[in-house]
Amino acid sequence: WDETHFGKMGSYYINRTFFFDVHPPLGKMLIGLAGYLSGYDGTFPFQKPGDRYEQHNYVGMRGVRLCRLLSSWLAFLCLSIQMLELSKSLPAALLTAFILIFDTGCITLSQYILLDPILMFFLMGAVLSMVKCNSCADRPFSASWWFWLSLTGVSLAGAMGVKFVGLFVVLLVGLNTIYDLWDLLGNLSLSLVMFGKHLLARVLCLIVLPLALYTAMFAVHFAVLNRSGPGDGFFSSAFQSQLIGNNLHNVSVPE
């Protein structure tokens, strides 16, 4: 059922038809983009699970370009997190990666048009960026430190932009940041000015940057979906007047 739902959302983006859904837009926009780049024209109705795609080109959305591609990176991310930063043990890292590779649930999810592979990619990307940033603690404000800190913020925005379940990795990074700042505050050799710089850097990269990217996702969402669709009724008359094909399109609506 979920593939039918999210496949239809991808078709809405290709047809630029406005809709309303409970999830943030990033994952569905990526599904629509993958379908568009692979030649899917957005005409398959996605009415019920099990319908045959027939001549419709669904391969780009389902696997090759997006879900399966991102899933294939999960084992590498898991290997990097374990070997490079946490256990620093090659056997433990390989075991963890192989468990993920042969996990039936992960294999199944990566074969369909779903948000889960995209979500897991951003979740693991955020964790990897966080632990890599921690490894640069002895050289703060270096290029690598800024890179991993910024990439953590980008990954947080990606996780939140796919599903609200991404809040859990935001909580994880937040607790890690609080612990890090508390440790810095207790360092008597560190001046308050330098501590303020550390605090400002984390505010910019882990709060301002993710919020800006998250807002930009919705800006793109509303810019692309400019045609009347099944989601019109959830919004105001003033908003509906901006949608092409709506009965109120270009009608002057009083404040």
PDB file of C-alpha atoms in Angstrom:
ATOM      1  CA  TRP A   1       0.000   0.000   0.000  1.00  0.00           C
ATOM      2  CA  ASP A   2       2.809   2.426   0.873  1.00  0.00           C
ATOM      3  CA  GLU A   3       4.390   2.092  -2.562  1.00  0.00           C
ATOM      4  CA  THR A   4       1.027   2.978  -4.108  1.00  0.00           C
ATOM      5  CA  HIS A   5       0.766   6.029  -1.863  1.00  0.00           C
ATOM      6  CA  PHE A   6       4.277   7.403  -2.362  1.00  0.00           C
ATOM      7  CA  GLY A   7       4.321   6.505  -6.051  1.00  0.00           C
ATOM      8  CA  LYS A   8       1.238   8.641  -6.459  1.00  0.00           C
ATOM      9  CA  MET A   9       2.930  11.486  -4.581  1.00  0.00           C
ATOM     10  CA  GLY A  10       5.859  11.259  -6.989  1.00  0.00           C
ATOM     11  CA  SER A  11       3.438  11.473  -9.914  1.00  0.00           C
ATOM     12  CA  TYR A  12       1.903  14.602  -8.402  1.00  0.00           C
ATOM     13  CA  TYR A  13       5.302  16.300  -8.450  1.00  0.00           C
ATOM     14  CA  ILE A  14       5.908  15.320 -12.059  1.00  0.00           C
ATOM     15  CA  ASN A  15       2.461  16.661 -13.028  1.00  0.00           C
ATOM     16  CA  ARG A  16       2.898  19.680 -10.682  1.00  0.00           C
ATOM     17  CA  THR A  17      -0.443  18.852  -9.042  1.00  0.00           C
ATOM     18  CA  PHE A  18      -0.958  20.132  -5.503  1.00  0.00           C
ATOM     19  CA  PHE A  19      -1.690  17.566  -2.765  1.00  0.00           C
ATOM     20  CA  PHE A  20      -1.679  17.336   1.012  1.00  0.00           C
ATOM     21  CA  ASP A  21       0.228  14.701   2.976  1.00  0.00           C
ATOM     22  CA  VAL A  22       1.318  14.190   6.592  1.00  0.00           C
ATOM     23  CA  HIS A  23       5.019  13.758   5.770  1.00  0.00           C
ATOM     24  CA  PRO A  24       7.457  16.575   4.905  1.00  0.00           C
ATOM     25  CA  PRO A  25       8.170  16.916   1.179  1.00  0.00           C
ATOM     26  CA  LEU A  26      11.850  15.998   0.624  1.00  0.00           C
ATOM     27  CA  GLY A  27      11.507  12.224   0.196  1.00  0.00           C
ATOM     28  CA  LYS A  28       8.528  12.511  -2.146  1.00  0.00           C
ATOM     29  CA  MET A  29      10.257  15.236  -4.173  1.00  0.00           C
ATOM     30  CA  LEU A  30      13.290  12.968  -4.597  1.00  0.00           C
ATOM     31  CA  ILE A  31      11.035  10.104  -5.707  1.00  0.00           C
ATOM     32  CA  GLY A  32       9.358  12.388  -8.248  1.00  0.00           C
ATOM     33  CA  LEU A  33      12.738  13.678  -9.446  1.00  0.00           C
ATOM     34  CA  ALA A  34      14.064  10.125  -9.863  1.00  0.00           C
ATOM     35  CA  GLY A  35      10.978   9.217 -11.904  1.00  0.00           C
ATOM     36  CA  TYR A  36      11.288  12.325 -14.054  1.00  0.00           C
ATOM     37  CA  LEU A  37      15.004  11.764 -14.761  1.00  0.00           C
ATOM     38  CA  SER A  38      14.381   8.126 -15.682  1.00  0.00           C
ATOM     39  CA  GLY A  39      11.630   8.958 -18.192  1.00  0.00           C
ATOM     40  CA  TYR A  40       8.473   8.322 -16.156  1.00  0.00           C
ATOM     41  CA  ASP A  41       5.683  10.621 -17.372  1.00  0.00           C
ATOM     42  CA  GLY A  42       3.516  10.588 -14.221  1.00  0.00           C
ATOM     43  CA  THR A  43       0.480   8.985 -15.894  1.00  0.00           C
ATOM     44  CA  PHE A  44       0.241   5.735 -13.897  1.00  0.00           C
ATOM     45  CA  PRO A  45      -2.844   6.026 -11.623  1.00  0.00           C
ATOM     46  CA  PHE A  46      -1.469   4.148  -8.550  1.00  0.00           C
ATOM     47  CA  GLN A  47      -5.024   3.211  -7.600  1.00  0.00           C
ATOM     48  CA  LYS A  48      -4.457   0.028  -5.598  1.00  0.00           C
ATOM     49  CA  PRO A  49      -1.541  -2.183  -4.519  1.00  0.00           C
ATOM     50  CA  GLY A  50      -0.554  -4.885  -6.996  1.00  0.00           C
ATOM     51  CA  ASP A  51      -1.545  -3.050 -10.181  1.00  0.00           C
ATOM     52  CA  ARG A  52       0.796  -3.862 -13.060  1.00  0.00           C
ATOM     53  CA  TYR A  53       2.931  -0.991 -14.296  1.00  0.00           C
ATOM     54  CA  GLU A  54       2.700  -2.329 -17.892  1.00  0.00           C
ATOM     55  CA  GLN A  55       4.552   0.099 -20.211  1.00  0.00           C
ATOM     56  CA  HIS A  56       5.164   2.738 -17.512  1.00  0.00           C
ATOM     57  CA  ASN A  57       8.810   3.313 -16.618  1.00  0.00           C
ATOM     58  CA  TYR A  58       8.819   2.815 -12.852  1.00  0.00           C
ATOM     59  CA  VAL A  59      12.391   1.505 -12.524  1.00  0.00           C
ATOM     60  CA  GLY A  60      13.927   4.902 -11.731  1.00  0.00           C
ATOM     61  CA  MET A  61      11.622   5.558  -8.781  1.00  0.00           C
ATOM     62  CA  ARG A  62      11.636   2.038  -7.443  1.00  0.00           C
ATOM     63  CA  GLY A  63      15.271   1.112  -7.424  1.00  0.00           C
ATOM     64  CA  VAL A  64      18.045   2.002  -9.766  1.00  0.00           C
ATOM     65  CA  ARG A  65      18.166   5.756  -9.323  1.00  0.00           C
ATOM     66  CA  LEU A  66      16.961   6.290  -5.784  1.00  0.00           C
ATOM     67  CA  CYS A  67      15.819   3.745  -3.190  1.00  0.00           C
ATOM     68  CA  ARG A  68      18.210   0.942  -4.093  1.00  0.00           C
ATOM     69  CA  LEU A  69      21.034   3.395  -4.756  1.00  0.00           C
ATOM     70  CA  LEU A  70      20.725   5.010  -1.327  1.00  0.00           C
ATOM     71  CA  SER A  71      20.285   1.635   0.377  1.00  0.00           C
ATOM     72  CA  SER A  72      23.526   0.431  -1.160  1.00  0.00           C
ATOM     73  CA  TRP A  73      25.338   3.209   0.735  1.00  0.00           C
ATOM     74  CA  LEU A  74      24.015   2.121   4.131  1.00  0.00           C
ATOM     75  CA  ALA A  75      26.532  -0.704   4.558  1.00  0.00           C
ATOM     76  CA  PHE A  76      29.402   1.652   3.718  1.00  0.00           C
ATOM     77  CA  LEU A  77      28.134   4.264   6.191  1.00  0.00           C
ATOM     78  CA  CYS A  78      27.714   1.616   8.864  1.00  0.00           C
ATOM     79  CA  LEU A  79      31.242   0.300   8.188  1.00  0.00           C
ATOM     80  CA  SER A  80      32.689   3.812   8.412  1.00  0.00           C
ATOM     81  CA  ILE A  81      30.890   4.623  11.678  1.00  0.00           C
ATOM     82  CA  GLN A  82      32.020   1.409  13.339  1.00  0.00           C
ATOM     83  CA  MET A  83      35.558   1.085  12.032  1.00  0.00           C
ATOM     84  CA  LEU A  84      36.680   4.693  11.827  1.00  0.00           C
ATOM     85  CA  GLU A  85      35.138   6.110  14.973  1.00  0.00           C
ATOM     86  CA  LEU A  86      33.335   3.798  17.406  1.00  0.00           C
ATOM     87  CA  SER A  87      34.900   0.358  17.807  1.00  0.00           C
ATOM     88  CA  LYS A  88      37.937   1.040  15.571  1.00  0.00           C
ATOM     89  CA  SER A  89      37.881  -2.698  14.912  1.00  0.00           C
ATOM     90  CA  LEU A  90      37.828  -3.989  11.348  1.00  0.00           C
ATOM     91  CA  PRO A  91      36.235  -7.381  12.243  1.00  0.00           C
ATOM     92  CA  ALA A  92      33.456  -5.674  14.240  1.00  0.00           C
ATOM     93  CA  ALA A  93      32.856  -3.163  11.447  1.00  0.00           C
ATOM     94  CA  LEU A  94      32.715  -5.886   8.782  1.00  0.00           C
ATOM     95  CA  LEU A  95      30.329  -7.962  10.893  1.00  0.00           C
ATOM     96  CA  THR A  96      28.020  -4.970  11.373  1.00  0.00           C
ATOM     97  CA  ALA A  97      28.089  -4.152   7.664  1.00  0.00           C
ATOM     98  CA  PHE A  98      27.370  -7.767   6.650  1.00  0.00           C
ATOM     99  CA  ILE A  99      24.454  -7.988   9.087  1.00  0.00           C
ATOM    100  CA  LEU A 100      22.969  -4.896   7.442  1.00  0.00           C
ATOM    101  CA  ILE A 101      23.651  -6.172   3.910  1.00  0.00           C
ATOM    102  CA  PHE A 102      21.818  -9.442   4.547  1.00  0.00           C
ATOM    103  CA  ASP A 103      18.999  -7.948   6.617  1.00  0.00           C
ATOM    104  CA  THR A 104      15.763  -9.098   4.994  1.00  0.00           C
ATOM    105  CA  GLY A 105      13.871  -5.941   5.931  1.00  0.00           C
ATOM    106  CA  CYS A 106      16.501  -3.649   4.417  1.00  0.00           C
ATOM    107  CA  ILE A 107      16.645  -5.730   1.228  1.00  0.00           C
ATOM    108  CA  THR A 108      12.862  -5.609   0.904  1.00  0.00           C
ATOM    109  CA  LEU A 109      12.517  -1.891   1.603  1.00  0.00           C
ATOM    110  CA  SER A 110      15.140  -0.993  -0.989  1.00  0.00           C
ATOM    111  CA  GLN A 111      13.153  -2.615  -3.800  1.00  0.00           C
ATOM    112  CA  TYR A 112      10.039  -0.468  -3.572  1.00  0.00           C
ATOM    113  CA  ILE A 113       8.997   3.171  -3.850  1.00  0.00           C
ATOM    114  CA  LEU A 114       9.229   4.020  -0.143  1.00  0.00           C
ATOM    115  CA  LEU A 115      10.573   6.791   2.073  1.00  0.00           C
ATOM    116  CA  ASP A 116      12.403   4.435   4.442  1.00  0.00           C
ATOM    117  CA  PRO A 117      15.634   3.936   2.416  1.00  0.00           C
ATOM    118  CA  ILE A 118      15.922   7.707   1.941  1.00  0.00           C
ATOM    119  CA  LEU A 119      15.286   8.288   5.649  1.00  0.00           C
ATOM    120  CA  MET A 120      17.848   5.676   6.734  1.00  0.00           C
ATOM    121  CA  PHE A 121      20.453   7.229   4.427  1.00  0.00           C
ATOM    122  CA  PHE A 122      20.096  10.648   6.061  1.00  0.00           C
ATOM    123  CA  LEU A 123      19.919   9.150   9.575  1.00  0.00           C
ATOM    124  CA  MET A 124      23.156   7.233   9.147  1.00  0.00           C
ATOM    125  CA  GLY A 125      24.729  10.189   7.359  1.00  0.00           C
ATOM    126  CA  ALA A 126      23.958  12.372  10.384  1.00  0.00           C
ATOM    127  CA  VAL A 127      25.483   9.837  12.798  1.00  0.00           C
ATOM    128  CA  LEU A 128      28.614   9.435  10.661  1.00  0.00           C
ATOM    129  CA  SER A 129      29.048  13.204  10.351  1.00  0.00           C
ATOM    130  CA  MET A 130      28.576  13.605  14.104  1.00  0.00           C
ATOM    131  CA  VAL A 131      31.210  11.039  15.056  1.00  0.00           C
ATOM    132  CA  LYS A 132      33.610  12.367  12.405  1.00  0.00           C
ATOM    133  CA  CYS A 133      33.169  15.865  13.827  1.00  0.00           C
ATOM    134  CA  ASN A 134      33.886  14.490  17.305  1.00  0.00           C
ATOM    135  CA  SER A 135      37.126  13.002  15.982  1.00  0.00           C
ATOM    136  CA  CYS A 136      38.195  16.514  14.917  1.00  0.00           C
ATOM    137  CA  ALA A 137      37.764  17.886  18.456  1.00  0.00           C
ATOM    138  CA  ASP A 138      41.529  18.292  18.823  1.00  0.00           C
ATOM    139  CA  ARG A 139      41.608  20.703  15.863  1.00  0.00           C
ATOM    140  CA  PRO A 140      38.479  22.877  16.219  1.00  0.00           C
ATOM    141  CA  PHE A 141      37.589  25.383  13.488  1.00  0.00           C
ATOM    142  CA  SER A 142      39.752  23.555  10.960  1.00  0.00           C
ATOM    143  CA  ALA A 143      38.388  22.920   7.456  1.00  0.00           C
ATOM    144  CA  SER A 144      37.568  19.275   8.237  1.00  0.00           C
ATOM    145  CA  TRP A 145      35.864  20.260  11.518  1.00  0.00           C
ATOM    146  CA  TRP A 146      33.649  22.804   9.742  1.00  0.00           C
ATOM    147  CA  PHE A 147      32.918  20.331   6.941  1.00  0.00           C
ATOM    148  CA  TRP A 148      31.681  17.547   9.214  1.00  0.00           C
ATOM    149  CA  LEU A 149      29.777  19.931  11.482  1.00  0.00           C
ATOM    150  CA  SER A 150      28.008  21.471   8.473  1.00  0.00           C
ATOM    151  CA  LEU A 151      27.341  18.053   6.942  1.00  0.00           C
ATOM    152  CA  THR A 152      25.740  17.006  10.235  1.00  0.00           C
ATOM    153  CA  GLY A 153      23.343  19.937   9.923  1.00  0.00           C
ATOM    154  CA  VAL A 154      22.577  19.097   6.288  1.00  0.00           C
ATOM    155  CA  SER A 155      21.885  15.454   7.216  1.00  0.00           C
ATOM    156  CA  LEU A 156      19.598  16.533  10.067  1.00  0.00           C
ATOM    157  CA  ALA A 157      17.597  18.664   7.638  1.00  0.00           C
ATOM    158  CA  GLY A 158      17.432  15.723   5.235  1.00  0.00           C
ATOM    159  CA  ALA A 159      16.208  13.310   7.926  1.00  0.00           C
ATOM    160  CA  MET A 160      13.568  15.762   9.152  1.00  0.00           C
ATOM    161  CA  GLY A 161      12.599  16.608   5.567  1.00  0.00           C
ATOM    162  CA  VAL A 162      11.760  12.982   4.777  1.00  0.00           C
ATOM    163  CA  LYS A 163       9.852  11.937   7.920  1.00  0.00           C
ATOM    164  CA  PHE A 164       9.257  13.415  11.357  1.00  0.00           C
ATOM    165  CA  VAL A 165      10.874  10.270  12.776  1.00  0.00           C
ATOM    166  CA  GLY A 166      14.078  12.142  11.942  1.00  0.00           C
ATOM    167  CA  LEU A 167      13.520  13.998  15.226  1.00  0.00           C
ATOM    168  CA  PHE A 168      15.172  11.075  17.003  1.00  0.00           C
ATOM    169  CA  VAL A 169      18.515  11.676  15.302  1.00  0.00           C
ATOM    170  CA  VAL A 170      18.088  15.402  16.038  1.00  0.00           C
ATOM    171  CA  LEU A 171      17.739  14.412  19.700  1.00  0.00           C
ATOM    172  CA  LEU A 172      20.857  12.225  19.479  1.00  0.00           C
ATOM    173  CA  VAL A 173      22.957  14.996  17.925  1.00  0.00           C
ATOM    174  CA  GLY A 174      21.512  17.499  20.402  1.00  0.00           C
ATOM    175  CA  LEU A 175      22.506  15.395  23.420  1.00  0.00           C
ATOM    176  CA  ASN A 176      25.966  14.865  21.953  1.00  0.00           C
ATOM    177  CA  THR A 177      26.326  18.626  21.417  1.00  0.00           C
ATOM    178  CA  ILE A 178      25.208  19.428  24.981  1.00  0.00           C
ATOM    179  CA  TYR A 179      27.735  16.935  26.355  1.00  0.00           C
ATOM    180  CA  ASP A 180      30.462  18.408  24.125  1.00  0.00           C
ATOM    181  CA  LEU A 181      29.698  21.997  25.172  1.00  0.00           C
ATOM    182  CA  TRP A 182      29.508  21.031  28.857  1.00  0.00           C
ATOM    183  CA  ASP A 183      32.948  19.434  28.538  1.00  0.00           C
ATOM    184  CA  LEU A 184      34.313  22.581  26.876  1.00  0.00           C
ATOM    185  CA  LEU A 185      32.793  24.785  29.589  1.00  0.00           C
ATOM    186  CA  GLY A 186      34.638  22.765  32.207  1.00  0.00           C
ATOM    187  CA  ASN A 187      37.953  23.241  30.431  1.00  0.00           C
ATOM    188  CA  LEU A 188      39.633  25.966  32.503  1.00  0.00           C
ATOM    189  CA  SER A 189      42.250  26.562  29.805  1.00  0.00           C
ATOM    190  CA  LEU A 190      39.522  27.648  27.380  1.00  0.00           C
ATOM    191  CA  SER A 191      38.499  31.312  27.504  1.00  0.00           C
ATOM    192  CA  LEU A 192      34.848  32.355  27.542  1.00  0.00           C
ATOM    193  CA  VAL A 193      35.355  34.060  24.170  1.00  0.00           C
ATOM    194  CA  MET A 194      36.539  30.790  22.617  1.00  0.00           C
ATOM    195  CA  PHE A 195      33.666  28.925  24.258  1.00  0.00           C
ATOM    196  CA  GLY A 196      31.293  31.499  22.754  1.00  0.00           C
ATOM    197  CA  LYS A 197      32.773  30.776  19.312  1.00  0.00           C
ATOM    198  CA  HIS A 198      32.186  27.052  19.814  1.00  0.00           C
ATOM    199  CA  LEU A 199      28.595  27.728  20.876  1.00  0.00           C
ATOM    200  CA  LEU A 200      27.955  30.057  17.919  1.00  0.00           C
ATOM    201  CA  ALA A 201      29.417  27.560  15.444  1.00  0.00           C
ATOM    202  CA  ARG A 202      27.057  24.845  16.662  1.00  0.00           C
ATOM    203  CA  VAL A 203      24.063  27.180  16.624  1.00  0.00           C
ATOM    204  CA  LEU A 204      24.826  28.137  13.019  1.00  0.00           C
ATOM    205  CA  CYS A 205      25.519  24.613  11.718  1.00  0.00           C
ATOM    206  CA  LEU A 206      23.127  22.518  13.816  1.00  0.00           C
ATOM    207  CA  ILE A 207      20.166  24.890  14.214  1.00  0.00           C
ATOM    208  CA  VAL A 208      20.187  27.725  11.675  1.00  0.00           C
ATOM    209  CA  LEU A 209      21.450  25.663   8.704  1.00  0.00           C
ATOM    210  CA  PRO A 210      18.986  22.743   9.157  1.00  0.00           C
ATOM    211  CA  LEU A 211      16.055  25.134   9.667  1.00  0.00           C
ATOM    212  CA  ALA A 212      17.017  27.128   6.562  1.00  0.00           C
ATOM    213  CA  LEU A 213      17.260  23.958   4.457  1.00  0.00           C
ATOM    214  CA  TYR A 214      14.007  22.590   5.898  1.00  0.00           C
ATOM    215  CA  THR A 215      12.224  25.840   5.021  1.00  0.00           C
ATOM    216  CA  ALA A 216      13.756  25.810   1.541  1.00  0.00           C
ATOM    217  CA  MET A 217      12.282  22.332   0.950  1.00  0.00           C
ATOM    218  CA  PHE A 218       8.799  23.714   1.459  1.00  0.00           C
ATOM    219  CA  ALA A 219       9.586  26.712  -0.756  1.00  0.00           C
ATOM    220  CA  VAL A 220      10.483  24.306  -3.576  1.00  0.00           C
ATOM    221  CA  HIS A 221       7.434  22.176  -2.746  1.00  0.00           C
ATOM    222  CA  PHE A 222       5.008  25.088  -3.169  1.00  0.00           C
ATOM    223  CA  ALA A 223       6.839  26.445  -6.227  1.00  0.00           C
ATOM    224  CA  VAL A 224       6.617  23.109  -8.063  1.00  0.00           C
ATOM    225  CA  LEU A 225       3.020  22.235  -7.140  1.00  0.00           C
ATOM    226  CA  ASN A 226       1.249  25.131  -8.836  1.00  0.00           C
ATOM    227  CA  ARG A 227      -1.741  23.233 -10.273  1.00  0.00           C
ATOM    228  CA  SER A 228      -5.034  22.435  -8.560  1.00  0.00           C
ATOM    229  CA  GLY A 229      -5.252  18.971  -7.031  1.00  0.00           C
ATOM    230  CA  PRO A 230      -6.765  16.866  -4.229  1.00  0.00           C
ATOM    231  CA  GLY A 231      -5.092  18.899  -1.480  1.00  0.00           C
ATOM    232  CA  ASP A 232      -6.748  22.256  -2.243  1.00  0.00           C
ATOM    233  CA  GLY A 233      -9.507  21.990   0.345  1.00  0.00           C
ATOM    234  CA  PHE A 234      -7.097  21.919   3.285  1.00  0.00           C
ATOM    235  CA  PHE A 235      -5.917  25.456   2.531  1.00  0.00           C
ATOM    236  CA  SER A 236      -7.358  28.941   2.506  1.00  0.00           C
ATOM    237  CA  SER A 237      -9.238  30.537  -0.368  1.00  0.00           C
ATOM    238  CA  ALA A 238      -6.364  32.975  -0.843  1.00  0.00           C
ATOM    239  CA  PHE A 239      -3.959  30.070  -1.345  1.00  0.00           C
ATOM    240  CA  GLN A 240      -6.346  28.241  -3.685  1.00  0.00           C
ATOM    241  CA  SER A 241      -6.568  31.334  -5.877  1.00  0.00           C
ATOM    242  CA  GLN A 242      -2.890  30.855  -6.745  1.00  0.00           C
ATOM    243  CA  LEU A 243      -3.354  27.322  -8.104  1.00  0.00           C
ATOM    244  CA  ILE A 244      -3.851  26.893 -11.846  1.00  0.00           C
ATOM    245  CA  GLY A 245      -7.125  25.109 -12.588  1.00  0.00           C
ATOM    246  CA  ASN A 246      -8.766  25.916  -9.276  1.00  0.00           C
ATOM    247  CA  ASN A 247     -12.235  27.544  -9.356  1.00  0.00           C
ATOM    248  CA  LEU A 248     -10.779  30.495  -7.421  1.00  0.00           C
ATOM    249  CA  HIS A 249      -7.696  30.910  -9.619  1.00  0.00           C
ATOM    250  CA  ASN A 250      -6.807  34.596 -10.038  1.00  0.00           C
ATOM    251  CA  VAL A 251      -9.927  35.621  -8.097  1.00  0.00           C
ATOM    252  CA  SER A 252      -9.452  38.576  -5.771  1.00  0.00           C
ATOM    253  CA  VAL A 253      -9.939  37.285  -2.232  1.00  0.00           C
ATOM    254  CA  PRO A 254     -10.539  39.846   0.573  1.00  0.00           C
ATOM    255  CA  GLU A 255      -8.211  39.704   3.574  1.00  0.00           C
TER     256      GLU A 255
END
